[in-house]
């Protein structure tokens, strides 16, 4: 069973930055795509950024220019760099990995990001 473990969340003041990590128990290049999603209280989970095994990364309009998704295939870890954080970025951030052939999505347990003064 694939395990995804997020870390790096926490409290930060507006304008601050954080780097989230998602450690995978399996080779991250075995997934067709990986991504970061977030869910704020009383809101639906939404895509923040995704990165395919090959091709260009995709970013939500609300975070473009403030977020960078990257990966370290040797460490089987996905990253999300967040800068210029705003209170509306407050949410639980989840890592997702997808395998298209089996139509399977794997999710991590989430890491809380709180942006407030």
XYZ file of C-alpha atoms in Angstrom:
117
model
C 0.000 0.000 0.000
C 1.352 3.398 -0.983
C 2.012 5.738 1.921
C 2.335 9.482 1.514
C 3.454 11.479 4.526
C 3.266 15.265 4.473
C 5.281 17.560 6.703
C 6.366 21.173 6.928
C 3.093 22.855 7.781
C 2.689 25.286 10.634
C 1.800 28.816 11.580
C 3.230 31.724 9.628
C 2.534 35.431 9.457
C 1.142 37.013 6.276
C 3.926 37.480 3.765
C 5.836 34.547 5.151
C 6.887 31.327 3.457
C 6.783 27.591 4.030
C 8.113 24.495 2.332
C 5.897 21.437 2.451
C 7.225 17.947 1.859
C 5.501 14.711 0.882
C 7.516 11.552 1.368
C 6.383 8.552 -0.664
C 6.889 4.907 0.263
C 7.221 4.106 -3.444
C 9.147 5.478 -6.389
C 7.475 8.793 -7.191
C 8.227 8.306 -10.879
C 5.965 5.246 -10.796
C 3.021 7.642 -10.538
C 1.574 9.310 -13.609
C 1.032 12.493 -11.674
C 1.462 13.964 -8.205
C -0.094 17.045 -6.752
C -0.882 19.233 -3.794
C -4.435 20.005 -2.794
C -5.832 22.045 0.054
C -9.046 22.191 2.017
C -10.099 25.137 4.109
C -12.839 24.844 6.758
C -16.298 24.517 5.206
C -14.816 24.503 1.701
C -14.206 21.839 -0.885
C -10.782 20.403 -1.470
C -9.071 22.201 -4.335
C -6.018 21.723 -6.499
C -3.025 23.882 -5.655
C -0.431 22.464 -8.044
C 0.322 19.274 -9.916
C 3.316 17.797 -11.665
C 3.131 14.995 -14.214
C 5.784 12.330 -14.578
C 6.721 14.077 -17.813
C 5.572 17.517 -18.859
C 4.774 20.876 -17.365
C 3.500 21.586 -13.896
C 0.073 23.094 -13.407
C -0.904 25.754 -10.860
C -4.193 27.101 -9.609
C -4.773 30.727 -10.585
C -5.088 31.695 -6.931
C -1.472 30.689 -6.205
C 0.358 31.351 -9.471
C 3.576 33.221 -8.868
C 3.568 32.325 -5.171
C 3.891 28.560 -5.310
C 6.400 26.150 -6.804
C 5.944 22.398 -7.006
C 9.034 20.232 -7.345
C 10.284 16.749 -6.625
C 13.402 14.852 -5.678
C 13.130 11.453 -7.331
C 16.159 10.115 -5.458
C 14.471 10.845 -2.146
C 10.980 9.984 -3.416
C 9.759 13.293 -2.092
C 7.428 15.925 -3.487
C 7.737 19.543 -2.384
C 5.585 22.643 -2.378
C 7.276 25.975 -1.838
C 4.857 28.680 -0.698
C 5.840 32.351 -0.548
C 3.985 35.615 0.123
C 1.430 33.681 2.099
C -1.995 35.190 2.707
C -4.620 34.415 5.356
C -6.743 32.829 2.627
C -4.014 30.233 2.123
C -4.934 28.781 5.511
C -5.986 25.172 4.968
C -4.983 21.573 5.375
C -2.635 20.718 2.519
C -2.755 17.213 1.082
C -0.416 15.327 -1.205
C -1.912 13.111 -3.899
C -0.372 10.530 -6.195
C -2.198 9.050 -9.171
C -1.816 5.957 -11.305
C -3.929 6.181 -14.436
C -3.814 2.523 -15.489
C -5.481 1.399 -12.275
C -7.462 4.630 -11.849
C -6.074 4.860 -8.335
C -5.418 7.960 -6.275
C -3.420 7.884 -3.061
C -3.676 10.614 -0.440
C -1.595 11.661 2.491
C -3.008 12.575 5.874
C -2.516 16.304 5.357
C -0.522 19.049 7.027
C -2.062 22.203 8.480
C -0.957 25.610 7.219
C -2.187 28.612 9.184
C -1.484 32.154 8.023
C -2.371 34.842 10.514
C -0.938 37.773 12.385
